[in-house]
Amino acid sequence: MKHTSYSIFKKWFAAAAVASAFALSATTHAADLTVSAAASLTNAFEEVGAAFAAKQKDTEVVNSFAASDVLLQQIISGAPVDVFASADQKAMDKAVEADVVEADTRVNFVQNEVVLIVPNDNPRNITGLESLKNKDVTSIALGNPASVPVGRYTQGALEKAGEWDTVKKHEVLGENVRQVLDYVSRGEVDAGFVFATDAAAAKDKVKVIETLETVTPVTYPIAVVKRDGVNSTAQAYIDFVLSEEGQDILAKYGFAKP
């Protein structure tokens, strides 16, 4: 498997953000509620969107899933997004600084954890962070800390545990948390770091070895995007996410209340 270098990734990141923004603009309609959400929310938000749409006449929820920073760049580039849900506070802070979200609508809606996972057969016999120092461990996947929230959480936790240099030597960077999950589930790397909810979604292919102690809680914020023509049901969608029904759906996928 070939892994993209950081310099090439940066070029891809900028091009993909602009291209995706135009793609969204071309495919959305007046009655669509467009939600840009972190990749780790994929399964949960597909169900949340369907449940919300069932309650709203003439409104269809269109989801866009990717790394939070990629989604943010799409929004800044003018993608017709109504709601932004990030996997960490830093991405939402950038959105506020760029003045592309309504800051007073920002609210934390779920909490998660970062875990160390291995393929189910665990060929390297990894038993914890300390095992990553074993000489036969040569590839460890994590989200790119420059653009992926799970990567930022992972780096902070590993620095706190004194294991960042160990992982850095063997890093395989993913463009989002689901790519990291795929690397591990296909046995293309020895281990990886993902959110607990992603590991649960692939429990038949990966095994959780350890839960990391992150520097800050893994909380997800959501907010209405600031733009002309924003769907009037955007705030209603956020209210639904925070409602008992919305939280019950999210809990099904392993998310905890913030």
mmCIF file of C-alpha atoms in Angstrom:
data_model
loop_
_atom_site.group_PDB
_atom_site.id
_atom_site.type_symbol
_atom_site.label_atom_id
_atom_site.label_comp_id
_atom_site.label_asym_id
_atom_site.label_seq_id
_atom_site.Cartn_x
_atom_site.Cartn_y
_atom_site.Cartn_z
ATOM 1 C CA MET A 1 0.000 0.000 0.000
ATOM 2 C CA LYS A 2 1.291 3.430 -0.891
ATOM 3 C CA HIS A 3 0.867 6.277 1.571
ATOM 4 C CA THR A 4 0.618 9.902 0.424
ATOM 5 C CA SER A 5 3.349 12.226 1.637
ATOM 6 C CA TYR A 6 2.352 15.243 3.679
ATOM 7 C CA SER A 7 3.250 17.751 0.944
ATOM 8 C CA ILE A 8 1.146 15.912 -1.629
ATOM 9 C CA PHE A 9 -1.640 15.587 0.906
ATOM 10 C CA LYS A 10 -1.762 19.337 1.421
ATOM 11 C CA LYS A 11 -2.235 19.883 -2.307
ATOM 12 C CA TRP A 12 -4.935 17.223 -2.412
ATOM 13 C CA PHE A 13 -6.583 18.753 0.655
ATOM 14 C CA ALA A 14 -6.968 22.172 -0.984
ATOM 15 C CA ALA A 15 -8.109 20.783 -4.325
ATOM 16 C CA ALA A 16 -10.580 18.365 -2.770
ATOM 17 C CA ALA A 17 -12.100 21.065 -0.591
ATOM 18 C CA VAL A 18 -12.826 23.333 -3.544
ATOM 19 C CA ALA A 19 -14.011 20.505 -5.803
ATOM 20 C CA SER A 20 -16.331 19.143 -3.144
ATOM 21 C CA ALA A 21 -17.746 22.583 -2.468
ATOM 22 C CA PHE A 22 -18.763 22.948 -6.106
ATOM 23 C CA ALA A 23 -20.136 19.401 -6.166
ATOM 24 C CA LEU A 24 -22.361 20.162 -3.191
ATOM 25 C CA SER A 25 -23.542 23.359 -4.828
ATOM 26 C CA ALA A 26 -24.533 21.487 -7.968
ATOM 27 C CA THR A 27 -26.466 18.708 -6.234
ATOM 28 C CA THR A 28 -28.411 20.400 -3.443
ATOM 29 C CA HIS A 29 -31.905 21.865 -3.811
ATOM 30 C CA ALA A 30 -33.895 24.528 -2.010
ATOM 31 C CA ALA A 31 -35.673 22.045 0.285
ATOM 32 C CA ASP A 32 -32.507 20.138 1.173
ATOM 33 C CA LEU A 33 -30.957 20.505 4.604
ATOM 34 C CA THR A 34 -27.246 19.952 4.037
ATOM 35 C CA VAL A 35 -25.295 18.655 7.017
ATOM 36 C CA SER A 36 -21.500 18.472 6.945
ATOM 37 C CA ALA A 37 -20.413 16.064 9.666
ATOM 38 C CA ALA A 38 -17.220 14.406 10.859
ATOM 39 C CA ALA A 39 -16.532 10.995 9.298
ATOM 40 C CA SER A 40 -16.970 9.258 12.655
ATOM 41 C CA LEU A 41 -20.629 10.347 12.651
ATOM 42 C CA THR A 42 -21.424 8.602 9.357
ATOM 43 C CA ASN A 43 -23.603 5.728 10.577
ATOM 44 C CA ALA A 44 -25.276 7.650 13.383
ATOM 45 C CA PHE A 45 -26.067 10.776 11.372
ATOM 46 C CA GLU A 46 -27.512 8.786 8.482
ATOM 47 C CA GLU A 47 -30.139 7.498 10.911
ATOM 48 C CA VAL A 48 -30.522 10.866 12.639
ATOM 49 C CA GLY A 49 -31.104 12.530 9.274
ATOM 50 C CA ALA A 50 -33.727 10.006 8.239
ATOM 51 C CA ALA A 51 -35.569 10.381 11.544
ATOM 52 C CA PHE A 52 -35.503 14.178 11.315
ATOM 53 C CA ALA A 53 -36.681 14.199 7.689
ATOM 54 C CA ALA A 54 -39.605 11.961 8.652
ATOM 55 C CA LYS A 55 -40.798 14.732 10.967
ATOM 56 C CA GLN A 56 -40.252 17.581 8.495
ATOM 57 C CA LYS A 57 -42.467 17.848 5.434
ATOM 58 C CA ASP A 58 -40.717 18.629 2.140
ATOM 59 C CA THR A 59 -37.251 18.534 3.710
ATOM 60 C CA GLU A 60 -34.574 16.026 2.790
ATOM 61 C CA VAL A 61 -31.360 15.760 4.802
ATOM 62 C CA VAL A 62 -28.246 15.593 2.618
ATOM 63 C CA ASN A 63 -25.183 14.444 4.560
ATOM 64 C CA SER A 64 -21.558 15.130 3.664
ATOM 65 C CA PHE A 65 -18.992 13.153 5.681
ATOM 66 C CA ALA A 66 -15.232 13.760 5.789
ATOM 67 C CA ALA A 67 -12.490 14.917 8.135
ATOM 68 C CA SER A 68 -13.702 17.980 10.036
ATOM 69 C CA ASP A 69 -11.027 20.289 8.635
ATOM 70 C CA VAL A 70 -11.831 19.240 5.061
ATOM 71 C CA LEU A 71 -15.501 20.006 5.657
ATOM 72 C CA LEU A 72 -14.573 23.368 7.124
ATOM 73 C CA GLN A 73 -12.575 24.270 4.020
ATOM 74 C CA GLN A 74 -15.562 23.360 1.866
ATOM 75 C CA ILE A 75 -17.755 25.695 3.921
ATOM 76 C CA ILE A 76 -15.214 28.505 3.730
ATOM 77 C CA SER A 77 -15.036 27.914 -0.043
ATOM 78 C CA GLY A 78 -18.770 28.539 -0.303
ATOM 79 C CA ALA A 79 -20.361 25.086 -0.205
ATOM 80 C CA PRO A 80 -24.124 25.461 0.496
ATOM 81 C CA VAL A 81 -23.998 23.828 3.924
ATOM 82 C CA ASP A 82 -26.597 24.457 6.637
ATOM 83 C CA VAL A 83 -25.188 22.613 9.658
ATOM 84 C CA PHE A 84 -21.590 21.808 10.616
ATOM 85 C CA ALA A 85 -20.795 19.039 13.122
ATOM 86 C CA SER A 86 -17.130 18.679 14.059
ATOM 87 C CA ALA A 87 -15.292 15.902 15.899
ATOM 88 C CA ASP A 88 -13.289 18.350 17.979
ATOM 89 C CA GLN A 89 -13.359 21.879 19.334
ATOM 90 C CA LYS A 90 -10.384 23.084 17.290
ATOM 91 C CA ALA A 91 -12.177 22.672 13.955
ATOM 92 C CA MET A 92 -15.232 24.507 15.288
ATOM 93 C CA ASP A 93 -13.012 27.219 16.760
ATOM 94 C CA LYS A 94 -11.595 27.746 13.264
ATOM 95 C CA ALA A 95 -15.144 27.966 11.896
ATOM 96 C CA VAL A 96 -16.004 30.674 14.435
ATOM 97 C CA GLU A 97 -12.791 32.557 13.680
ATOM 98 C CA ALA A 98 -13.590 32.416 9.966
ATOM 99 C CA ASP A 99 -17.087 33.734 10.741
ATOM 100 C CA VAL A 100 -18.785 30.895 8.829
ATOM 101 C CA VAL A 101 -21.004 29.622 11.657
ATOM 102 C CA GLU A 102 -23.496 31.274 13.973
ATOM 103 C CA ALA A 103 -21.445 31.226 17.180
ATOM 104 C CA ASP A 104 -24.481 31.476 19.445
ATOM 105 C CA THR A 105 -25.864 28.202 18.017
ATOM 106 C CA ARG A 106 -22.715 26.242 18.871
ATOM 107 C CA VAL A 107 -23.314 23.425 21.334
ATOM 108 C CA ASN A 108 -21.626 20.148 22.303
ATOM 109 C CA PHE A 109 -23.870 17.186 21.499
ATOM 110 C CA VAL A 110 -21.865 13.960 22.065
ATOM 111 C CA GLN A 111 -18.702 12.611 23.631
ATOM 112 C CA ASN A 112 -16.367 9.860 22.417
ATOM 113 C CA GLU A 113 -13.065 8.154 23.252
ATOM 114 C CA VAL A 114 -9.860 7.349 21.384
ATOM 115 C CA VAL A 115 -8.798 3.711 21.309
ATOM 116 C CA LEU A 116 -5.852 1.644 20.119
ATOM 117 C CA ILE A 117 -7.036 -1.079 17.755
ATOM 118 C CA VAL A 118 -5.466 -4.021 15.926
ATOM 119 C CA PRO A 119 -6.721 -6.482 13.301
ATOM 120 C CA ASN A 120 -8.847 -9.183 14.921
ATOM 121 C CA ASP A 121 -6.103 -11.805 14.611
ATOM 122 C CA ASN A 122 -3.584 -9.380 16.176
ATOM 123 C CA PRO A 123 -0.571 -10.894 14.364
ATOM 124 C CA ARG A 124 1.941 -8.712 16.247
ATOM 125 C CA ASN A 125 0.493 -9.688 19.631
ATOM 126 C CA ILE A 126 0.038 -6.062 20.659
ATOM 127 C CA THR A 127 -1.210 -5.764 24.231
ATOM 128 C CA GLY A 128 -0.970 -2.007 24.833
ATOM 129 C CA LEU A 129 0.946 1.143 23.988
ATOM 130 C CA GLU A 130 4.168 -0.337 25.325
ATOM 131 C CA SER A 131 3.907 -3.148 22.760
ATOM 132 C CA LEU A 132 4.209 -0.637 19.940
ATOM 133 C CA LYS A 133 7.934 -0.495 20.708
ATOM 134 C CA ASN A 134 8.366 -4.136 19.670
ATOM 135 C CA LYS A 135 10.730 -4.448 16.704
ATOM 136 C CA ASP A 136 8.199 -6.353 14.585
ATOM 137 C CA VAL A 137 5.706 -3.452 14.778
ATOM 138 C CA THR A 138 6.459 -1.369 11.690
ATOM 139 C CA SER A 139 3.225 0.408 10.710
ATOM 140 C CA ILE A 140 0.782 2.326 12.911
ATOM 141 C CA ALA A 141 -2.130 4.264 11.433
ATOM 142 C CA LEU A 142 -3.572 7.480 12.805
ATOM 143 C CA GLY A 143 -5.442 10.472 11.480
ATOM 144 C CA ASN A 144 -3.236 13.278 10.186
ATOM 145 C CA PRO A 145 -3.017 15.663 13.183
ATOM 146 C CA ALA A 146 -2.835 18.616 10.766
ATOM 147 C CA SER A 147 -6.372 18.056 9.529
ATOM 148 C CA VAL A 148 -8.090 15.177 11.347
ATOM 149 C CA PRO A 149 -9.493 15.545 14.894
ATOM 150 C CA VAL A 150 -8.822 11.940 15.932
ATOM 151 C CA GLY A 151 -5.201 12.535 14.930
ATOM 152 C CA ARG A 152 -4.990 15.613 17.129
ATOM 153 C CA TYR A 153 -6.507 13.772 20.078
ATOM 154 C CA THR A 154 -4.168 10.830 19.451
ATOM 155 C CA GLN A 155 -1.033 12.957 19.307
ATOM 156 C CA GLY A 156 -1.931 14.762 22.517
ATOM 157 C CA ALA A 157 -2.663 11.510 24.342
ATOM 158 C CA LEU A 158 0.545 9.855 23.136
ATOM 159 C CA GLU A 159 2.661 12.860 24.067
ATOM 160 C CA LYS A 160 1.087 12.735 27.516
ATOM 161 C CA ALA A 161 1.879 9.025 27.775
ATOM 162 C CA GLY A 162 5.432 9.505 26.457
ATOM 163 C CA GLU A 163 4.790 7.296 23.416
ATOM 164 C CA TRP A 164 4.503 9.846 20.589
ATOM 165 C CA ASP A 165 8.053 9.306 19.276
ATOM 166 C CA THR A 166 7.447 5.559 19.114
ATOM 167 C CA VAL A 167 4.340 5.975 16.972
ATOM 168 C CA LYS A 168 5.786 8.821 14.895
ATOM 169 C CA LYS A 169 8.561 6.530 13.601
ATOM 170 C CA HIS A 170 6.031 4.129 12.109
ATOM 171 C CA GLU A 171 3.120 6.419 11.307
ATOM 172 C CA VAL A 172 0.757 5.835 8.417
ATOM 173 C CA LEU A 173 -1.420 8.946 8.117
ATOM 174 C CA GLY A 174 -5.099 8.678 7.273
ATOM 175 C CA GLU A 175 -7.159 11.435 5.664
ATOM 176 C CA ASN A 176 -10.029 10.710 8.072
ATOM 177 C CA VAL A 177 -10.827 8.295 10.872
ATOM 178 C CA ARG A 178 -12.655 5.844 8.592
ATOM 179 C CA GLN A 179 -9.561 5.484 6.405
ATOM 180 C CA VAL A 180 -7.528 4.611 9.500
ATOM 181 C CA LEU A 181 -10.185 2.059 10.435
ATOM 182 C CA ASP A 182 -9.993 0.551 6.940
ATOM 183 C CA TYR A 183 -6.207 0.235 7.122
ATOM 184 C CA VAL A 184 -6.478 -1.753 10.344
ATOM 185 C CA SER A 185 -9.519 -3.830 9.389
ATOM 186 C CA ARG A 186 -7.816 -4.930 6.158
ATOM 187 C CA GLY A 187 -4.623 -5.839 8.019
ATOM 188 C CA GLU A 188 -2.570 -3.308 6.067
ATOM 189 C CA VAL A 189 -1.049 -1.903 9.269
ATOM 190 C CA ASP A 190 -0.129 -3.461 12.599
ATOM 191 C CA ALA A 191 -2.271 -1.125 14.710
ATOM 192 C CA GLY A 192 -4.155 2.144 14.612
ATOM 193 C CA PHE A 193 -5.924 4.824 16.616
ATOM 194 C CA VAL A 194 -9.608 5.566 16.015
ATOM 195 C CA PHE A 195 -12.648 6.701 17.949
ATOM 196 C CA ALA A 196 -14.351 4.046 20.050
ATOM 197 C CA THR A 197 -17.509 4.376 17.965
ATOM 198 C CA ASP A 198 -15.606 3.579 14.770
ATOM 199 C CA ALA A 199 -14.072 0.499 16.366
ATOM 200 C CA ALA A 200 -17.551 -0.624 17.416
ATOM 201 C CA ALA A 201 -18.767 -0.271 13.822
ATOM 202 C CA ALA A 202 -16.118 -2.796 12.714
ATOM 203 C CA LYS A 203 -16.031 -5.074 15.746
ATOM 204 C CA ASP A 204 -16.001 -8.137 13.504
ATOM 205 C CA LYS A 205 -12.713 -6.975 11.942
ATOM 206 C CA VAL A 206 -10.817 -5.082 14.654
ATOM 207 C CA LYS A 207 -10.089 -5.513 18.341
ATOM 208 C CA VAL A 208 -9.794 -2.722 20.918
ATOM 209 C CA ILE A 209 -6.585 -3.063 22.923
ATOM 210 C CA GLU A 210 -6.560 0.086 25.024
ATOM 211 C CA THR A 211 -8.481 3.298 25.626
ATOM 212 C CA LEU A 212 -6.274 6.383 25.610
ATOM 213 C CA GLU A 213 -6.348 9.116 28.198
ATOM 214 C CA THR A 214 -6.776 12.251 26.092
ATOM 215 C CA VAL A 215 -5.567 15.685 27.141
ATOM 216 C CA THR A 216 -9.063 17.113 26.718
ATOM 217 C CA PRO A 217 -12.441 15.318 26.580
ATOM 218 C CA VAL A 218 -13.427 14.108 23.110
ATOM 219 C CA THR A 219 -16.486 16.302 22.646
ATOM 220 C CA TYR A 220 -18.244 17.111 19.382
ATOM 221 C CA PRO A 221 -19.728 20.581 18.712
ATOM 222 C CA ILE A 222 -22.450 21.415 16.190
ATOM 223 C CA ALA A 223 -23.589 24.798 14.827
ATOM 224 C CA VAL A 224 -25.677 26.494 12.140
ATOM 225 C CA VAL A 225 -23.613 27.686 9.181
ATOM 226 C CA LYS A 226 -23.726 31.426 8.490
ATOM 227 C CA ARG A 227 -24.645 32.111 4.856
ATOM 228 C CA ASP A 228 -27.336 33.589 2.637
ATOM 229 C CA GLY A 229 -30.092 31.079 1.953
ATOM 230 C CA VAL A 230 -29.417 28.818 4.927
ATOM 231 C CA ASN A 231 -32.253 26.340 5.399
ATOM 232 C CA SER A 232 -34.728 27.596 7.988
ATOM 233 C CA THR A 233 -34.866 24.146 9.594
ATOM 234 C CA ALA A 234 -31.141 24.137 10.464
ATOM 235 C CA GLN A 235 -31.740 25.074 14.099
ATOM 236 C CA ALA A 236 -34.604 22.578 14.294
ATOM 237 C CA TYR A 237 -32.174 19.883 13.160
ATOM 238 C CA ILE A 238 -29.739 20.767 15.944
ATOM 239 C CA ASP A 239 -32.617 20.768 18.437
ATOM 240 C CA PHE A 240 -33.530 17.275 17.224
ATOM 241 C CA VAL A 241 -29.927 16.071 17.648
ATOM 242 C CA LEU A 242 -30.071 17.320 21.249
ATOM 243 C CA SER A 243 -33.529 15.865 21.898
ATOM 244 C CA GLU A 244 -34.150 12.582 23.700
ATOM 245 C CA GLU A 245 -34.915 10.852 20.396
ATOM 246 C CA GLY A 246 -31.784 12.187 18.742
ATOM 247 C CA GLN A 247 -29.599 11.281 21.692
ATOM 248 C CA ASP A 248 -31.075 7.773 21.805
ATOM 249 C CA ILE A 249 -30.096 7.254 18.161
ATOM 250 C CA LEU A 250 -26.564 8.501 18.825
ATOM 251 C CA ALA A 251 -26.288 6.259 21.885
ATOM 252 C CA LYS A 252 -27.071 3.244 19.672
ATOM 253 C CA TYR A 253 -23.821 3.918 17.885
ATOM 254 C CA GLY A 254 -21.782 4.265 21.065
ATOM 255 C CA PHE A 255 -21.790 8.025 21.544
ATOM 256 C CA ALA A 256 -22.190 9.353 25.081
ATOM 257 C CA LYS A 257 -23.805 12.574 26.210
ATOM 258 C CA PRO A 258 -21.269 15.414 26.560
#
